mmCIF file of C-alpha atoms and ligand atoms in Angstrom:
data_model
loop_
_atom_site.group_PDB
_atom_site.id
_atom_site.type_symbol
_atom_site.label_atom_id
_atom_site.label_comp_id
_atom_site.label_asym_id
_atom_site.label_seq_id
_atom_site.Cartn_x
_atom_site.Cartn_y
_atom_site.Cartn_z
ATOM 1 C CA MET A 1 -0.017 0.035 -0.100
ATOM 2 C CA LEU A 2 1.337 3.603 -1.102
ATOM 3 C CA GLU A 3 1.529 6.095 1.252
ATOM 4 C CA ILE A 4 0.889 9.888 0.539
ATOM 5 C CA HIS A 5 2.363 12.240 2.614
ATOM 6 C CA GLN A 6 1.114 16.281 1.414
ATOM 7 C CA PHE A 7 2.401 19.293 2.633
ATOM 8 C CA PRO A 8 2.128 22.939 2.068
ATOM 9 C CA CYS A 9 4.872 24.652 0.159
ATOM 10 C CA LEU A 10 5.362 28.222 -1.022
ATOM 11 C CA SER A 11 2.118 30.283 -0.433
ATOM 12 C CA ASP A 12 -0.291 27.638 -1.985
ATOM 13 C CA ASN A 13 0.904 24.682 -3.439
ATOM 14 C CA TYR A 14 0.788 21.315 -2.133
ATOM 15 C CA GLY A 15 3.905 19.460 -2.092
ATOM 16 C CA PHE A 16 3.416 15.399 -2.201
ATOM 17 C CA LEU A 17 5.955 12.585 -1.549
ATOM 18 C CA LEU A 18 4.172 9.316 -2.467
ATOM 19 C CA HIS A 19 6.507 6.478 -0.590
ATOM 20 C CA ASP A 20 6.331 2.321 -1.171
ATOM 21 C CA PRO A 21 7.166 0.373 1.628
ATOM 22 C CA ASP A 22 7.732 -2.578 -0.254
ATOM 23 C CA SER A 23 10.386 -1.145 -2.497
ATOM 24 C CA ALA A 24 11.551 1.889 -0.176
ATOM 25 C CA GLU A 25 11.191 3.765 -2.948
ATOM 26 C CA THR A 26 9.833 7.481 -2.435
ATOM 27 C CA ALA A 27 8.650 9.837 -5.414
ATOM 28 C CA ALA A 28 8.688 13.339 -5.433
ATOM 29 C CA ILE A 29 6.113 14.565 -7.233
ATOM 30 C CA ASP A 30 7.132 18.175 -8.140
ATOM 31 C CA THR A 31 9.591 19.675 -6.574
ATOM 32 C CA PRO A 32 8.065 23.412 -5.898
ATOM 33 C CA ASP A 33 10.679 23.671 -2.570
ATOM 34 C CA GLY A 34 13.662 21.565 -2.468
ATOM 35 C CA ASP A 35 14.626 22.332 1.042
ATOM 36 C CA GLU A 36 11.043 21.433 2.063
ATOM 37 C CA TYR A 37 10.897 18.504 0.688
ATOM 38 C CA LEU A 38 14.097 16.858 2.045
ATOM 39 C CA LYS A 39 13.003 18.566 5.501
ATOM 40 C CA GLN A 40 9.980 16.156 5.338
ATOM 41 C CA ALA A 41 11.486 13.554 3.846
ATOM 42 C CA LYS A 42 13.934 13.157 6.400
ATOM 43 C CA ALA A 43 11.281 13.563 8.974
ATOM 44 C CA LYS A 44 9.342 10.859 7.326
ATOM 45 C CA GLY A 45 13.045 8.895 7.509
ATOM 46 C CA TRP A 46 12.153 8.182 3.306
ATOM 47 C CA ARG A 47 15.287 8.720 1.046
ATOM 48 C CA ILE A 48 13.620 10.083 -2.256
ATOM 49 C CA THR A 49 14.634 7.985 -5.157
ATOM 50 C CA GLN A 50 12.783 9.429 -7.777
ATOM 51 C CA ILE A 51 10.984 13.064 -9.267
ATOM 52 C CA TRP A 52 8.137 13.371 -11.194
ATOM 53 C CA ASN A 53 7.695 16.410 -12.694
ATOM 54 C CA THR A 54 4.399 17.412 -14.180
ATOM 55 C CA HIS A 55 5.446 20.526 -15.845
ATOM 56 C CA TRP A 56 8.453 23.114 -16.339
ATOM 57 C CA HIS A 57 7.298 26.096 -14.275
ATOM 58 C CA PRO A 58 9.321 26.569 -11.113
ATOM 59 C CA ASP A 59 6.521 25.943 -8.682
ATOM 60 C CA HIS A 60 6.902 22.492 -10.049
ATOM 61 C CA ALA A 61 10.501 21.656 -10.847
ATOM 62 C CA GLY A 62 12.495 24.799 -8.969
ATOM 63 C CA GLY A 63 13.375 21.859 -6.540
ATOM 64 C CA ASN A 64 15.093 19.298 -8.920
ATOM 65 C CA GLU A 65 18.340 20.169 -8.465
ATOM 66 C CA ALA A 66 18.584 20.518 -4.692
ATOM 67 C CA ILE A 67 16.829 17.124 -4.046
ATOM 68 C CA VAL A 68 19.172 15.601 -7.123
ATOM 69 C CA GLU A 69 22.090 17.370 -5.478
ATOM 70 C CA ALA A 70 21.277 15.642 -1.873
ATOM 71 C CA THR A 71 19.783 12.360 -2.859
ATOM 72 C CA GLY A 72 20.781 11.459 -6.745
ATOM 73 C CA ALA A 73 17.335 10.506 -7.184
ATOM 74 C CA ALA A 74 16.193 10.095 -11.205
ATOM 75 C CA THR A 75 14.254 12.433 -12.659
ATOM 76 C CA VAL A 76 11.068 11.839 -14.686
ATOM 77 C CA ALA A 77 9.786 14.403 -16.758
ATOM 78 C CA PRO A 78 7.676 15.715 -19.696
ATOM 79 C CA ARG A 79 10.877 17.550 -22.225
ATOM 80 C CA GLU A 80 9.940 21.105 -21.602
ATOM 81 C CA VAL A 81 11.472 20.224 -17.855
ATOM 82 C CA GLU A 82 15.012 20.870 -19.729
ATOM 83 C CA LYS A 83 14.294 24.789 -20.049
ATOM 84 C CA ILE A 84 14.786 24.529 -16.078
ATOM 85 C CA ALA A 85 16.401 21.299 -15.017
ATOM 86 C CA ALA A 86 18.081 18.019 -16.488
ATOM 87 C CA ILE A 87 15.685 14.897 -16.943
ATOM 88 C CA ASP A 88 16.721 11.302 -16.762
ATOM 89 C CA ARG A 89 14.080 10.181 -18.506
ATOM 90 C CA VAL A 90 11.588 12.021 -20.791
ATOM 91 C CA VAL A 91 8.195 11.019 -20.908
ATOM 92 C CA GLY A 92 4.859 11.382 -22.937
ATOM 93 C CA ASN A 93 1.339 10.295 -23.166
ATOM 94 C CA GLY A 94 0.929 6.250 -22.794
ATOM 95 C CA ASP A 95 4.308 6.088 -21.166
ATOM 96 C CA SER A 96 4.459 4.112 -18.038
ATOM 97 C CA VAL A 97 6.646 5.042 -14.223
ATOM 98 C CA SER A 98 7.102 2.435 -11.412
ATOM 99 C CA LEU A 99 7.824 3.349 -8.335
ATOM 100 C CA GLY A 100 8.413 -0.540 -6.540
ATOM 101 C CA ALA A 101 5.590 -2.912 -7.864
ATOM 102 C CA HIS A 102 3.444 0.239 -7.957
ATOM 103 C CA GLU A 103 2.724 1.645 -11.879
ATOM 104 C CA ALA A 104 1.472 4.895 -12.995
ATOM 105 C CA ARG A 105 0.200 5.977 -16.610
ATOM 106 C CA VAL A 106 1.522 8.798 -17.855
ATOM 107 C CA ILE A 107 -1.866 10.906 -19.648
ATOM 108 C CA ASP A 108 -0.793 14.771 -21.625
ATOM 109 C CA VAL A 109 -2.813 17.202 -19.888
ATOM 110 C CA SER A 110 -1.535 19.657 -21.699
ATOM 111 C CA GLY A 111 -3.191 23.148 -22.357
ATOM 112 C CA HIS A 112 -1.994 25.431 -19.001
ATOM 113 C CA THR A 113 1.692 24.596 -20.727
ATOM 114 C CA ASN A 114 1.926 22.598 -24.033
ATOM 115 C CA GLY A 115 3.986 19.567 -22.081
ATOM 116 C CA HIS A 116 1.670 19.487 -19.204
ATOM 117 C CA ILE A 117 1.431 15.541 -18.065
ATOM 118 C CA ALA A 118 -0.406 13.845 -15.064
ATOM 119 C CA TYR A 119 0.606 10.472 -13.479
ATOM 120 C CA HIS A 120 -2.073 8.117 -13.054
ATOM 121 C CA LEU A 121 -1.953 4.884 -10.773
ATOM 122 C CA PRO A 122 -4.999 2.668 -11.518
ATOM 123 C CA ASP A 123 -3.968 0.052 -9.479
ATOM 124 C CA ASP A 124 -3.724 2.558 -6.188
ATOM 125 C CA GLY A 125 -7.190 5.411 -7.626
ATOM 126 C CA ILE A 126 -5.113 8.100 -8.022
ATOM 127 C CA ALA A 127 -3.340 10.430 -10.056
ATOM 128 C CA PHE A 128 -1.433 13.587 -9.948
ATOM 129 C CA VAL A 129 -2.594 16.615 -11.802
ATOM 130 C CA GLY A 130 -0.217 19.273 -11.335
ATOM 131 C CA ASP A 131 -1.843 22.758 -12.797
ATOM 132 C CA SER A 132 -4.370 20.747 -15.326
ATOM 133 C CA VAL A 133 -7.558 20.471 -13.231
ATOM 134 C CA PHE A 134 -8.122 21.962 -9.713
ATOM 135 C CA ALA A 135 -10.729 21.745 -7.049
ATOM 136 C CA LEU A 136 -13.837 23.210 -8.550
ATOM 137 C CA GLY A 137 -11.337 24.720 -11.225
ATOM 138 C CA CYS A 138 -8.714 24.359 -13.798
ATOM 139 C CA GLY A 139 -5.125 25.958 -14.736
ATOM 140 C CA ARG A 140 -4.816 29.176 -16.435
ATOM 141 C CA MET A 141 -4.248 28.419 -20.667
ATOM 142 C CA PHE A 142 -0.463 30.067 -20.537
ATOM 143 C CA GLU A 143 0.465 27.956 -23.426
ATOM 144 C CA GLY A 144 -2.314 26.002 -24.743
ATOM 145 C CA GLU A 145 -5.210 26.432 -26.471
ATOM 146 C CA PRO A 146 -9.175 25.339 -25.321
ATOM 147 C CA ARG A 147 -9.452 22.379 -28.126
ATOM 148 C CA GLN A 148 -6.383 20.871 -26.651
ATOM 149 C CA PHE A 149 -6.925 21.895 -23.107
ATOM 150 C CA TRP A 150 -10.622 20.810 -23.325
ATOM 151 C CA ASN A 151 -9.116 17.273 -24.594
ATOM 152 C CA SER A 152 -7.053 16.784 -21.801
ATOM 153 C CA LEU A 153 -10.115 17.302 -19.581
ATOM 154 C CA GLU A 154 -11.303 14.496 -21.216
ATOM 155 C CA ARG A 155 -8.710 12.299 -21.090
ATOM 156 C CA ILE A 156 -9.080 12.964 -16.948
ATOM 157 C CA ARG A 157 -12.793 13.004 -17.010
ATOM 158 C CA SER A 158 -12.417 8.930 -18.550
ATOM 159 C CA LEU A 159 -10.133 8.181 -15.206
ATOM 160 C CA PRO A 160 -12.587 5.913 -13.029
ATOM 161 C CA GLY A 161 -15.047 8.424 -10.958
ATOM 162 C CA ASP A 162 -13.247 7.269 -7.493
ATOM 163 C CA THR A 163 -9.851 7.949 -8.575
ATOM 164 C CA THR A 164 -8.409 10.870 -5.789
ATOM 165 C CA LEU A 165 -7.225 13.781 -8.010
ATOM 166 C CA TYR A 166 -4.351 15.443 -6.036
ATOM 167 C CA CYS A 167 -4.429 18.970 -7.410
ATOM 168 C CA ALA A 168 -1.157 20.944 -6.759
ATOM 169 C CA HIS A 169 -2.619 24.069 -5.394
ATOM 170 C CA GLU A 170 -5.074 25.133 -2.436
ATOM 171 C CA TYR A 171 -7.611 27.539 -5.143
ATOM 172 C CA THR A 172 -10.249 26.167 -4.341
ATOM 173 C CA GLN A 173 -11.800 28.852 -2.065
ATOM 174 C CA ALA A 174 -11.722 31.565 -5.338
ATOM 175 C CA ASN A 175 -12.875 28.557 -7.614
ATOM 176 C CA ALA A 176 -15.696 28.023 -5.707
ATOM 177 C CA LYS A 177 -16.687 31.790 -5.819
ATOM 178 C CA PHE A 178 -16.099 31.418 -9.658
ATOM 179 C CA ALA A 179 -17.991 28.186 -10.014
ATOM 180 C CA LEU A 180 -21.432 29.370 -8.378
ATOM 181 C CA HIS A 181 -21.286 31.880 -10.429
ATOM 182 C CA ALA A 182 -20.934 29.995 -13.813
ATOM 183 C CA ASP A 183 -23.447 27.462 -12.857
ATOM 184 C CA PRO A 184 -25.610 29.097 -10.319
ATOM 185 C CA ASP A 185 -28.204 26.563 -10.456
ATOM 186 C CA ASN A 186 -26.203 23.019 -9.079
ATOM 187 C CA VAL A 187 -27.698 21.969 -5.893
ATOM 188 C CA GLU A 188 -24.300 19.933 -5.543
ATOM 189 C CA LEU A 189 -21.861 22.573 -6.209
ATOM 190 C CA GLN A 190 -23.272 24.649 -3.782
ATOM 191 C CA HIS A 191 -23.040 21.773 -1.024
ATOM 192 C CA TYR A 192 -19.582 21.552 -2.103
ATOM 193 C CA ALA A 193 -18.943 25.801 -2.359
ATOM 194 C CA SER A 194 -19.916 25.579 1.516
ATOM 195 C CA GLU A 195 -18.077 22.454 2.802
ATOM 196 C CA VAL A 196 -14.965 24.700 1.442
ATOM 197 C CA GLU A 197 -15.924 27.511 3.128
ATOM 198 C CA ALA A 198 -16.038 25.516 6.200
ATOM 199 C CA LYS A 199 -13.143 23.445 5.916
ATOM 200 C CA ARG A 200 -10.508 26.851 4.575
ATOM 201 C CA ALA A 201 -12.270 28.584 8.324
ATOM 202 C CA GLU A 202 -10.737 26.135 10.174
ATOM 203 C CA GLY A 203 -7.496 25.915 7.717
ATOM 204 C CA ARG A 204 -7.936 22.429 6.634
ATOM 205 C CA PRO A 205 -7.048 21.338 2.977
ATOM 206 C CA THR A 206 -9.399 20.948 0.188
ATOM 207 C CA VAL A 207 -7.184 18.611 -1.442
ATOM 208 C CA PRO A 208 -7.467 16.048 -2.839
ATOM 209 C CA THR A 209 -10.960 15.463 -4.328
ATOM 210 C CA GLN A 210 -12.601 12.879 -5.956
ATOM 211 C CA LEU A 211 -13.260 13.206 -9.798
ATOM 212 C CA SER A 212 -16.896 11.886 -9.115
ATOM 213 C CA ARG A 213 -17.543 14.847 -7.015
ATOM 214 C CA GLU A 214 -15.576 17.377 -9.494
ATOM 215 C CA LEU A 215 -17.799 15.817 -12.677
ATOM 216 C CA GLN A 216 -20.759 17.101 -10.987
ATOM 217 C CA THR A 217 -19.245 20.603 -10.094
ATOM 218 C CA ASN A 218 -16.398 21.649 -11.298
ATOM 219 C CA PRO A 219 -17.744 23.650 -14.461
ATOM 220 C CA PHE A 220 -14.330 23.252 -16.536
ATOM 221 C CA LEU A 221 -15.169 19.426 -16.384
ATOM 222 C CA ARG A 222 -18.357 20.455 -17.411
ATOM 223 C CA ALA A 223 -18.028 22.226 -20.662
ATOM 224 C CA ASP A 224 -20.329 19.633 -22.619
ATOM 225 C CA ASP A 225 -22.917 20.077 -19.413
ATOM 226 C CA ALA A 226 -26.475 21.831 -21.377
ATOM 227 C CA ALA A 227 -26.363 24.309 -19.032
ATOM 228 C CA LEU A 228 -23.250 25.428 -19.083
ATOM 229 C CA ARG A 229 -23.350 25.587 -22.798
ATOM 230 C CA ASP A 230 -26.527 27.612 -22.742
ATOM 231 C CA ARG A 231 -25.411 30.092 -20.599
ATOM 232 C CA TRP A 232 -21.792 30.513 -21.513
ATOM 233 C CA GLY A 233 -21.337 28.684 -25.200
ATOM 234 C CA GLY A 234 -24.147 27.457 -27.362
ATOM 235 C CA VAL A 235 -21.578 25.601 -29.665
ATOM 236 C CA GLY A 236 -19.251 22.974 -28.347
ATOM 237 C CA PRO A 237 -17.661 22.083 -25.366
ATOM 238 C CA ALA A 238 -14.340 23.183 -26.263
ATOM 239 C CA GLU A 239 -16.382 26.975 -27.221
ATOM 240 C CA THR A 240 -17.726 26.785 -23.586
ATOM 241 C CA PHE A 241 -14.839 25.626 -22.063
ATOM 242 C CA ALA A 242 -12.620 28.850 -23.797
ATOM 243 C CA ALA A 243 -15.412 31.176 -22.329
ATOM 244 C CA LEU A 244 -15.648 29.983 -18.760
ATOM 245 C CA ARG A 245 -11.612 29.858 -19.167
ATOM 246 C CA ALA A 246 -11.694 33.497 -20.207
ATOM 247 C CA ALA A 247 -14.342 34.749 -18.119
ATOM 248 C CA LYS A 248 -12.340 33.239 -15.057
ATOM 249 C CA ASP A 249 -8.981 34.966 -16.225
ATOM 250 C CA ASN A 250 -11.217 38.281 -15.805
ATOM 251 C CA PHE A 251 -13.659 37.099 -12.378
HETATM 252 ZN ZN1 ZN B 301 2.032 25.958 -13.186
#
């Protein structure tokens, strides 16, 4: 059974260490802050043996060098990470990565950046999605196009509903405000938004989230929903997604 250690990093990132007790391997999922990762691993008594990057942004790969230097960990990443760090193994859509006997499937979730990938561990029912999808939101479209981003979200939508999604930022409260604006009659969303308010008031994380719940409430994953289409798009899901993304950028 894998152990997942989640901790806050930088201002609003989450750090994740994925540990397999059978092989004693530990993967750092992204590296917002190398020193914090090393400190957290040490406190757990784990040695980081791999780094799995989702995309090249410095708050995701900026700690690679410090961790590699301290541990000799092997870096697995999409090619775009070469902009800021060396990579031992470049991966893309359909590739497999292993942590001991546990297998992660690499999924292209580009749109936030052009090379963004997610790591889905089907047998463990978890996925590390970086800045592609957030609880009640999705990443800003810095490099990609609406259709490309929507196709990426379709790949996330097609994972089993009980998949636990580990998103890389605590953005849920702000996302909930926009989601309620985008989809005001969604009762499930209203319940979810109140729960988020309560959790944040107590300083508790809203990450991870369940895919099945996001499918009912996250407007960006619901761009093919008739009510959202009529309100925001009126053509196809990629157009509705584009309209939602643009509205959120200026919300
Ligand atoms: Zn990013």
